[in-house]
Amino acid sequence: MDANGNDRMINASTDSKTLRPRFGRVLVVVCGAIALLFLVSLAFTGIVALLRFGALAILAEYVIWMLYWAPCVTIAPSGVIVRNVVREHEVTWPAIERIDTKYALQLFTAGGTITAWSAPAPGRHATMRVASPELKGLPESTYAAERSIRPSDIPSSESGLAALYVRRFWEQLRDGGFLDKGVEGTGVRTHWLRGEIVTVSVLAVVALAALLLVP
């Protein structure tokens, strides 16, 4: 699918899609290359320098990965999975009451609002770069009065692309009568990403210890 949403119609019963911010992926790769070069230079400098600053470089790259690569939005037949920095939310389709993009992709449910870290809204000047084809053929729930849309709903933005997929799935299921609130087991499940939390904590302790203890 391109940034304008011009692909085949997705099928809510079989298809799934995971979206990550484009800028974030580039940033992680670039920073990873810099961290690798830094580690190599430390190795050439000497084992002491590598022991003292190596863990700090690895910690910095891992934090950048946590912030800009790991967060994502997965749209699947079972619902929407919003993975943020340290928590993950599993939202079933019947639990979604409204989809918004004012500040980022937001899923409104009876239990609260889920905001996607990986799908932020664009800047206020984004409308100046909008091509008219981007405003056509979007899900009906995208449009406000007089068929207008906000910059945050434009498919070339992170929030707009995620909302496009979510709304397409949601509208297909709604029109098929599958969003009955009485369906058993609907709701939101939230859990902490314990593996990431433990890893970053251990790296932080090791990096601090290396800075303090290695001469």
Coordinates of N, CA and C in Angstrom, one line a residue:
M1 N 0.8 -1.2 0.0 CA 0.0 0.0 0.0 C 0.9 1.2 0.0
D2 N 0.5 2.3 -0.8 CA 1.2 3.5 -0.8 C 0.7 4.5 0.2
A3 N 1.3 5.6 0.3 CA 0.9 6.6 1.3 C -0.5 7.2 1.1
N4 N -1.0 7.0 -0.1 CA -2.3 7.5 -0.4 C -3.5 6.5 -0.2
G5 N -3.1 5.3 0.3 CA -4.1 4.3 0.5 C -4.6 3.7 -0.7
N6 N -3.9 3.7 -1.8 CA -4.4 3.2 -3.1 C -3.9 1.7 -3.2
D7 N -4.5 0.8 -2.5 CA -4.2 -0.6 -2.6 C -5.5 -1.3 -2.7
R8 N -5.4 -2.7 -2.8 CA -6.7 -3.4 -2.9 C -7.4 -3.3 -1.6
M9 N -8.7 -3.6 -1.5 CA -9.5 -3.5 -0.3 C -9.1 -4.6 0.6
I10 N -8.7 -4.2 1.8 CA -8.3 -5.2 2.8 C -9.5 -6.0 3.3
N11 N -9.2 -7.2 3.7 CA -10.3 -8.1 4.2 C -10.2 -8.3 5.7
A12 N -11.2 -7.8 6.4 CA -11.2 -7.8 7.8 C -11.2 -9.2 8.4
S13 N -11.5 -10.3 7.6 CA -11.6 -11.6 8.1 C -10.3 -12.4 8.0
T14 N -9.4 -11.9 7.1 CA -8.2 -12.7 6.9 C -6.9 -11.8 7.0
D15 N -6.9 -10.6 6.7 CA -5.7 -9.8 6.5 C -5.3 -9.2 7.9
S16 N -4.0 -8.8 7.9 CA -3.5 -8.1 9.1 C -2.4 -7.2 8.6
K17 N -2.1 -6.2 9.4 CA -1.1 -5.2 8.9 C -0.4 -4.6 10.2
T18 N 0.9 -4.5 10.2 CA 1.6 -3.8 11.3 C 2.3 -2.5 10.7
L19 N 2.0 -1.4 11.4 CA 2.5 -0.1 11.0 C 3.5 0.4 12.0
R20 N 4.7 0.9 11.5 CA 5.7 1.5 12.4 C 6.0 2.9 11.7
P21 N 6.4 3.9 12.5 CA 6.7 5.2 11.9 C 7.9 5.1 11.0
R22 N 7.8 5.7 9.8 CA 8.9 5.6 8.8 C 10.2 6.3 9.4
F23 N 10.0 7.5 9.9 CA 11.1 8.3 10.4 C 11.8 7.5 11.5
G24 N 11.1 6.8 12.4 CA 11.6 6.1 13.5 C 12.5 4.9 13.0
R25 N 12.1 4.2 12.0 CA 12.9 3.1 11.4 C 14.3 3.6 10.9
V26 N 14.2 4.7 10.2 CA 15.4 5.3 9.6 C 16.4 5.8 10.8
L27 N 15.8 6.4 11.8 CA 16.6 6.9 12.9 C 17.3 5.8 13.6
V28 N 16.6 4.7 13.9 CA 17.2 3.5 14.6 C 18.3 2.9 13.8
V29 N 18.1 2.8 12.5 CA 19.2 2.2 11.6 C 20.4 3.2 11.6
V30 N 20.2 4.5 11.5 CA 21.3 5.4 11.5 C 22.1 5.4 12.8
C31 N 21.3 5.4 13.9 CA 21.9 5.4 15.2 C 22.6 4.1 15.5
G32 N 22.0 3.0 15.0 CA 22.7 1.7 15.2 C 24.1 1.7 14.5
A33 N 24.1 2.3 13.3 CA 25.4 2.3 12.6 C 26.4 3.2 13.3
I34 N 25.9 4.3 13.9 CA 26.8 5.2 14.7 C 27.3 4.4 15.9
A35 N 26.4 3.7 16.6 CA 26.8 3.0 17.8 C 27.8 1.9 17.5
L36 N 27.6 1.2 16.3 CA 28.6 0.2 16.0 C 30.0 0.8 15.7
L37 N 30.0 1.9 15.0 CA 31.3 2.5 14.7 C 32.0 3.0 16.0
F38 N 31.1 3.5 16.9 CA 31.7 3.9 18.2 C 32.3 2.7 19.0
L39 N 31.6 1.6 18.9 CA 32.1 0.4 19.6 C 33.4 -0.1 19.0
V40 N 33.5 0.0 17.7 CA 34.7 -0.4 17.0 C 35.9 0.5 17.3
S41 N 35.6 1.8 17.3 CA 36.6 2.7 17.7 C 37.1 2.5 19.1
L42 N 36.2 2.2 20.0 CA 36.6 1.9 21.4 C 37.5 0.7 21.5
A43 N 37.1 -0.4 20.7 CA 37.9 -1.6 20.7 C 39.3 -1.3 20.2
F44 N 39.5 -0.4 19.2 CA 40.8 -0.1 18.8 C 41.6 0.8 19.8
T45 N 40.8 1.5 20.6 CA 41.5 2.4 21.6 C 42.0 1.5 22.7
G46 N 41.3 0.5 23.1 CA 41.8 -0.4 24.2 C 40.6 -1.0 24.9
I47 N 40.9 -2.1 25.6 CA 39.9 -2.9 26.3 C 39.3 -2.0 27.4
V48 N 40.1 -1.2 28.1 CA 39.5 -0.4 29.2 C 38.5 0.6 28.7
A49 N 38.7 1.3 27.5 CA 37.7 2.2 27.0 C 36.5 1.4 26.6
L50 N 36.6 0.2 26.0 CA 35.5 -0.5 25.6 C 34.6 -1.0 26.8
L51 N 35.3 -1.4 27.8 CA 34.6 -1.8 29.0 C 33.8 -0.6 29.7
R52 N 34.5 0.5 29.6 CA 33.9 1.7 30.3 C 32.7 2.3 29.6
F53 N 32.8 2.4 28.3 CA 31.8 3.1 27.5 C 30.9 2.2 26.6
G54 N 31.3 0.9 26.4 CA 30.6 0.0 25.5 C 29.1 -0.2 26.0
A55 N 28.9 -0.5 27.2 CA 27.5 -0.7 27.7 C 26.7 0.6 27.5
L56 N 27.3 1.7 27.7 CA 26.5 3.0 27.5 C 26.1 3.1 26.1
A57 N 26.9 2.8 25.1 CA 26.5 2.9 23.7 C 25.4 1.9 23.4
I58 N 25.5 0.7 24.0 CA 24.4 -0.3 23.7 C 23.1 0.1 24.4
L59 N 23.2 0.7 25.6 CA 22.0 1.2 26.2 C 21.3 2.3 25.4
A60 N 22.1 3.2 24.9 CA 21.6 4.3 24.1 C 20.9 3.8 22.9
E61 N 21.5 2.8 22.2 CA 20.8 2.3 21.0 C 19.5 1.5 21.4
Y62 N 19.6 0.8 22.5 CA 18.4 0.1 22.9 C 17.2 1.0 23.3
V63 N 17.5 2.1 23.9 CA 16.5 3.1 24.3 C 15.9 3.7 23.0
I64 N 16.7 4.0 22.0 CA 16.2 4.5 20.8 C 15.3 3.5 20.1
W65 N 15.7 2.2 20.1 CA 14.9 1.2 19.5 C 13.5 1.1 20.2
M66 N 13.6 1.2 21.6 CA 12.3 1.1 22.3 C 11.4 2.3 22.0
L67 N 12.0 3.5 21.7 CA 11.2 4.7 21.5 C 10.7 4.8 20.0
Y68 N 11.5 4.3 19.1 CA 11.2 4.6 17.7 C 11.0 3.5 16.8
W69 N 11.3 2.2 17.2 CA 11.1 1.1 16.3 C 10.1 0.1 16.9
A70 N 10.2 -0.2 18.2 CA 9.3 -1.2 18.8 C 7.9 -0.8 18.8
P71 N 7.5 0.5 19.1 CA 6.1 0.9 19.1 C 5.5 0.7 17.7
C72 N 4.3 0.2 17.7 CA 3.6 -0.1 16.4 C 2.1 -0.3 16.6
V73 N 1.4 -0.3 15.5 CA 0.0 -0.6 15.5 C -0.3 -1.7 14.6
T74 N -0.8 -2.8 15.2 CA -1.2 -4.0 14.4 C -2.7 -4.1 14.2
I75 N -3.1 -4.1 13.0 CA -4.5 -4.3 12.7 C -4.8 -5.7 12.2
A76 N -5.6 -6.5 12.9 CA -5.7 -7.9 12.7 C -7.2 -8.3 12.8
P77 N -7.6 -9.5 12.3 CA -9.0 -9.9 12.4 C -9.5 -9.9 13.8
S78 N -8.7 -10.1 14.8 CA -9.1 -10.2 16.2 C -9.3 -8.8 16.8
G79 N -8.6 -7.8 16.3 CA -8.7 -6.4 16.8 C -7.5 -5.6 16.5
V80 N -7.3 -4.6 17.3 CA -6.1 -3.7 17.1 C -5.2 -3.8 18.3
I81 N -3.9 -4.0 18.0 CA -2.9 -4.1 19.1 C -2.0 -2.9 19.0
V82 N -2.1 -2.1 20.0 CA -1.3 -0.9 20.1 C -0.1 -1.1 21.1
R83 N 1.1 -1.2 20.5 CA 2.3 -1.3 21.3 C 2.9 0.0 21.5
N84 N 3.0 0.5 22.7 CA 3.7 1.7 23.0 C 5.1 1.4 23.6
V85 N 5.7 2.3 24.3 CA 7.1 2.1 24.8 C 7.2 1.0 25.8
V86 N 6.4 1.0 26.8 CA 6.5 0.0 27.9 C 5.2 -0.8 28.1
R87 N 4.1 -0.5 27.3 CA 2.8 -1.2 27.5 C 2.3 -1.5 26.2
E88 N 1.5 -2.6 26.2 CA 0.8 -3.0 25.0 C -0.7 -3.2 25.3
H89 N -1.5 -2.7 24.3 CA -3.0 -2.7 24.5 C -3.6 -3.6 23.4
E90 N -4.4 -4.5 23.8 CA -5.1 -5.4 22.8 C -6.6 -5.0 22.8
V91 N -7.1 -4.4 21.7 CA -8.4 -3.9 21.7 C -9.2 -4.7 20.7
T92 N -10.3 -5.3 21.1 CA -11.1 -6.1 20.2 C -12.0 -5.1 19.4
W93 N -12.5 -5.5 18.2 CA -13.2 -4.6 17.4 C -14.5 -4.1 18.0
P94 N -15.3 -5.0 18.7 CA -16.6 -4.5 19.3 C -16.3 -3.5 20.4
A95 N -15.1 -3.4 21.0 CA -14.8 -2.5 22.1 C -14.6 -1.1 21.6
I96 N -14.3 -0.9 20.3 CA -14.0 0.4 19.7 C -15.3 1.2 19.5
E97 N -15.4 2.3 20.1 CA -16.6 3.2 20.0 C -16.4 4.3 19.0
R98 N -15.1 4.8 18.9 CA -14.8 5.9 18.0 C -13.3 5.9 17.8
I99 N -12.9 6.4 16.6 CA -11.5 6.5 16.1 C -11.2 7.9 15.8
D100 N -10.2 8.4 16.4 CA -9.8 9.8 16.3 C -8.3 10.0 16.0
T101 N -7.9 11.1 15.5 CA -6.5 11.4 15.2 C -6.0 12.8 15.5
K102 N -6.7 13.4 16.5 CA -6.4 14.8 16.8 C -5.0 15.0 17.1
Y103 N -4.4 14.2 18.0 CA -3.1 14.4 18.4 C -2.2 13.1 18.0
A104 N -2.9 12.0 17.9 CA -2.3 10.8 17.4 C -3.5 9.8 17.2
L105 N -3.2 8.6 16.7 CA -4.3 7.7 16.5 C -4.8 7.4 17.9
Q106 N -6.1 7.5 18.1 CA -6.7 7.3 19.4 C -8.0 6.4 19.2
L107 N -8.0 5.3 20.0 CA -9.2 4.4 20.0 C -10.0 4.7 21.3
F108 N -11.2 5.1 21.1 CA -12.1 5.4 22.3 C -12.9 4.1 22.6
T109 N -12.8 3.7 23.8 CA -13.5 2.5 24.3 C -14.3 2.9 25.6
A110 N -15.1 2.0 26.0 CA -15.8 2.2 27.3 C -14.9 2.2 28.5
G111 N -13.8 1.6 28.3 CA -12.8 1.5 29.4 C -11.8 2.6 29.4
G112 N -11.8 3.5 28.4 CA -10.8 4.6 28.3 C -10.3 4.8 26.9
T113 N -9.4 5.7 26.7 CA -8.8 6.0 25.4 C -7.4 5.4 25.3
I114 N -7.2 4.7 24.1 CA -5.9 4.1 23.8 C -5.2 5.0 22.8
T115 N -4.0 5.6 23.1 CA -3.3 6.4 22.2 C -2.1 5.7 21.7
A116 N -1.9 5.8 20.4 CA -0.7 5.1 19.8 C 0.5 6.0 19.7
W117 N 1.5 5.6 20.4 CA 2.8 6.4 20.4 C 3.4 6.4 18.9
S118 N 3.2 5.3 18.2 CA 3.8 5.2 16.9 C 3.1 5.9 15.7
A119 N 1.9 6.5 16.0 CA 1.1 7.1 15.0 C 0.7 8.5 15.4
P120 N 1.7 9.4 15.5 CA 1.4 10.8 15.9 C 0.8 11.6 14.7
A121 N 0.1 12.6 15.1 CA -0.5 13.5 14.1 C 0.6 14.4 13.5
P122 N 0.4 14.9 12.2 CA 1.4 15.8 11.6 C 1.3 17.2 12.1
G123 N 2.3 18.0 11.7 CA 2.2 19.4 12.1 C 1.1 20.2 11.5
R124 N 0.8 21.4 11.9 CA -0.3 22.1 11.5 C -0.2 22.6 10.0
H125 N 1.0 22.5 9.5 CA 1.2 23.0 8.1 C 1.1 21.9 7.1
A126 N 0.7 20.7 7.5 CA 0.7 19.5 6.6 C -0.4 19.7 5.5
T127 N -1.4 20.5 5.8 CA -2.4 20.7 4.7 C -1.9 21.4 3.5
M128 N -0.8 22.1 3.6 CA -0.2 22.8 2.4 C 0.4 21.8 1.5
R129 N 0.7 20.5 1.9 CA 1.3 19.5 1.1 C 0.4 18.5 0.6
V130 N -0.9 18.6 0.9 CA -1.9 17.6 0.6 C -2.3 17.7 -0.9
A131 N -2.2 16.5 -1.6 CA -2.7 16.4 -3.0 C -4.2 15.9 -2.9
S132 N -5.0 16.4 -3.8 CA -6.4 16.1 -3.8 C -6.7 14.6 -3.9
P133 N -5.9 13.8 -4.6 CA -6.2 12.4 -4.6 C -6.2 11.7 -3.2
E134 N -5.4 12.3 -2.3 CA -5.3 11.8 -0.9 C -6.6 11.9 -0.2
L135 N -7.5 12.8 -0.6 CA -8.7 13.0 0.1 C -9.9 12.2 -0.4
K136 N -9.7 11.4 -1.4 CA -10.8 10.6 -2.0 C -10.7 9.1 -1.6
G137 N -11.8 8.5 -1.6 CA -11.9 7.1 -1.4 C -11.5 6.6 0.0
L138 N -11.6 7.5 1.0 CA -11.3 7.1 2.4 C -12.5 6.5 3.0
P139 N -12.4 5.8 4.1 CA -13.6 5.3 4.8 C -14.5 6.4 5.2
E140 N -15.8 6.1 5.3 CA -16.8 7.2 5.5 C -16.6 7.8 6.9
S141 N -16.1 7.1 7.9 CA -16.0 7.7 9.2 C -14.8 8.6 9.3
T142 N -14.0 8.8 8.2 CA -12.9 9.7 8.2 C -13.4 11.1 8.0
Y143 N -14.5 11.3 7.3 CA -15.0 12.7 6.9 C -15.8 13.3 7.9
A144 N -15.6 14.6 8.0 CA -16.4 15.5 8.9 C -17.5 16.1 8.0
A145 N -18.0 17.3 8.5 CA -19.0 18.0 7.7 C -18.5 18.4 6.4
E146 N -19.3 18.4 5.4 CA -19.0 18.8 4.0 C -17.8 18.1 3.5
R147 N -17.6 16.8 3.8 CA -16.6 15.9 3.3 C -15.2 16.4 3.6
S148 N -15.0 17.2 4.6 CA -13.7 17.7 5.0 C -13.0 16.7 5.9
I149 N -11.6 16.8 5.9 CA -10.9 15.9 6.8 C -9.8 16.8 7.4
R150 N -9.3 16.4 8.6 CA -8.2 17.1 9.3 C -6.9 16.6 8.7
P151 N -5.8 17.4 8.9 CA -4.5 17.0 8.5 C -4.1 15.7 9.1
S152 N -4.5 15.4 10.3 CA -4.2 14.1 11.0 C -4.8 12.9 10.4
D153 N -5.8 13.1 9.5 CA -6.5 12.0 8.8 C -5.9 11.7 7.4
I154 N -5.0 12.5 7.0 CA -4.4 12.3 5.6 C -3.6 11.1 5.6
P155 N -3.8 10.2 4.6 CA -3.1 8.9 4.7 C -1.6 9.0 4.6
S156 N -1.0 10.1 4.1 CA 0.4 10.2 4.1 C 1.0 10.6 5.4
S157 N 0.2 10.8 6.4 CA 0.7 11.0 7.8 C 0.7 9.7 8.6
E158 N 1.4 9.7 9.7 CA 1.5 8.4 10.5 C 0.1 8.1 11.1
S159 N -0.5 9.2 11.6 CA -1.8 9.0 12.3 C -2.9 8.6 11.2
G160 N -2.8 9.3 10.1 CA -3.8 9.1 9.0 C -3.7 7.7 8.4
L161 N -2.5 7.2 8.2 CA -2.4 5.9 7.6 C -2.9 4.8 8.6
A162 N -2.5 4.9 9.8 CA -3.0 3.9 10.8 C -4.5 4.0 10.9
A163 N -5.1 5.2 10.9 CA -6.5 5.4 11.0 C -7.2 4.8 9.8
L164 N -6.6 4.9 8.6 CA -7.2 4.4 7.4 C -7.4 2.9 7.5
Y165 N -6.4 2.2 8.0 CA -6.5 0.7 8.1 C -7.5 0.4 9.2
V166 N -7.5 1.0 10.3 CA -8.4 0.7 11.4 C -9.8 1.0 11.0
R167 N -10.1 2.1 10.3 CA -11.4 2.4 9.9 C -11.9 1.5 8.9
R168 N -11.1 1.1 7.9 CA -11.5 0.1 6.9 C -12.0 -1.2 7.5
F169 N -11.2 -1.7 8.4 CA -11.5 -3.0 9.1 C -12.8 -2.8 9.9
W170 N -12.8 -1.7 10.7 CA -14.0 -1.4 11.6 C -15.3 -1.3 10.8
E171 N -15.2 -0.5 9.7 CA -16.4 -0.3 8.9 C -16.9 -1.6 8.2
Q172 N -16.0 -2.5 7.7 CA -16.3 -3.7 7.1 C -17.1 -4.6 8.2
L173 N -16.5 -4.7 9.4 CA -17.1 -5.5 10.4 C -18.5 -4.9 10.9
R174 N -18.5 -3.5 11.0 CA -19.8 -2.9 11.4 C -20.9 -3.2 10.3
D175 N -20.5 -3.0 9.0 CA -21.5 -3.2 8.0 C -21.9 -4.7 7.9
G176 N -21.1 -5.6 8.3 CA -21.4 -7.0 8.3 C -22.2 -7.4 9.6
G177 N -22.4 -6.5 10.5 CA -23.1 -6.8 11.7 C -22.3 -7.6 12.7
F178 N -21.0 -7.5 12.7 CA -20.1 -8.2 13.6 C -19.7 -7.4 14.8
L179 N -20.2 -6.2 15.0 CA -19.8 -5.4 16.2 C -20.8 -5.3 17.2
D180 N -21.6 -6.4 17.4 CA -22.6 -6.5 18.4 C -22.0 -6.4 19.8
K181 N -22.4 -5.4 20.6 CA -21.8 -5.2 21.9 C -22.1 -6.4 22.8
G182 N -23.0 -7.2 22.5 CA -23.3 -8.4 23.3 C -22.4 -9.5 23.1
V183 N -21.5 -9.5 22.2 CA -20.6 -10.6 21.9 C -19.7 -10.8 23.1
E184 N -19.6 -12.1 23.6 CA -18.8 -12.4 24.8 C -17.3 -12.2 24.5
G185 N -16.7 -11.7 25.5 CA -15.2 -11.5 25.5 C -14.7 -10.3 24.8
T186 N -15.5 -9.3 24.6 CA -15.0 -8.1 24.0 C -14.5 -7.2 25.0
G187 N -13.5 -6.4 24.7 CA -12.9 -5.4 25.6 C -11.5 -5.1 25.3
V188 N -10.8 -4.6 26.3 CA -9.4 -4.2 26.2 C -8.5 -4.9 27.2
R189 N -7.4 -5.4 26.7 CA -6.4 -6.0 27.6 C -5.1 -5.2 27.5
T190 N -4.6 -4.9 28.7 CA -3.3 -4.1 28.7 C -2.3 -4.8 29.6
H191 N -1.1 -4.9 29.1 CA 0.0 -5.5 29.9 C 1.3 -4.7 29.7
W192 N 2.1 -4.8 30.7 CA 3.5 -4.2 30.7 C 4.4 -5.0 29.8
L193 N 5.3 -4.4 29.1 CA 6.3 -5.1 28.3 C 7.5 -5.4 29.3
R194 N 7.4 -6.4 30.1 CA 8.3 -6.7 31.1 C 9.7 -7.0 30.6
G195 N 9.8 -7.7 29.4 CA 11.1 -8.0 28.9 C 11.9 -6.8 28.6
E196 N 11.3 -5.8 27.9 CA 11.9 -4.5 27.6 C 12.3 -3.7 28.8
I197 N 11.4 -3.7 29.8 CA 11.7 -3.0 31.1 C 12.9 -3.6 31.8
V198 N 12.9 -4.9 31.9 CA 14.0 -5.6 32.6 C 15.3 -5.3 31.8
T199 N 15.3 -5.4 30.5 CA 16.5 -5.3 29.7 C 17.1 -3.9 29.8
V200 N 16.2 -2.9 29.7 CA 16.8 -1.5 29.8 C 17.3 -1.2 31.2
S201 N 16.6 -1.8 32.2 CA 17.1 -1.6 33.6 C 18.5 -2.2 33.8
V202 N 18.6 -3.5 33.3 CA 19.9 -4.1 33.5 C 21.0 -3.4 32.7
L203 N 20.7 -3.0 31.5 CA 21.7 -2.2 30.7 C 22.1 -0.9 31.4
A204 N 21.1 -0.3 32.0 CA 21.4 1.0 32.7 C 22.3 0.8 33.9
V205 N 22.0 -0.3 34.7 CA 22.9 -0.6 35.9 C 24.3 -1.0 35.4
V206 N 24.4 -1.8 34.4 CA 25.7 -2.2 33.9 C 26.5 -1.0 33.4
A207 N 25.8 -0.1 32.6 CA 26.5 1.1 32.1 C 27.0 2.0 33.2
L208 N 26.1 2.2 34.2 CA 26.5 3.1 35.4 C 27.6 2.5 36.1
A209 N 27.6 1.1 36.4 CA 28.6 0.5 37.1 C 30.0 0.6 36.3
A210 N 29.9 0.4 35.0 CA 31.1 0.5 34.2 C 31.7 1.9 34.3
L211 N 30.9 3.0 34.3 CA 31.4 4.3 34.3 C 32.0 4.6 35.7
L212 N 31.5 4.0 36.7 CA 32.0 4.3 38.1 C 33.1 3.5 38.5
L213 N 33.2 2.2 38.0 CA 34.1 1.3 38.5 C 35.4 1.0 37.6
V214 N 35.2 1.2 36.3 CA 36.3 1.0 35.4 C 37.1 2.3 35.4
P215 N 38.4 2.2 35.7 CA 39.2 3.4 35.8 C 39.5 4.0 34.4

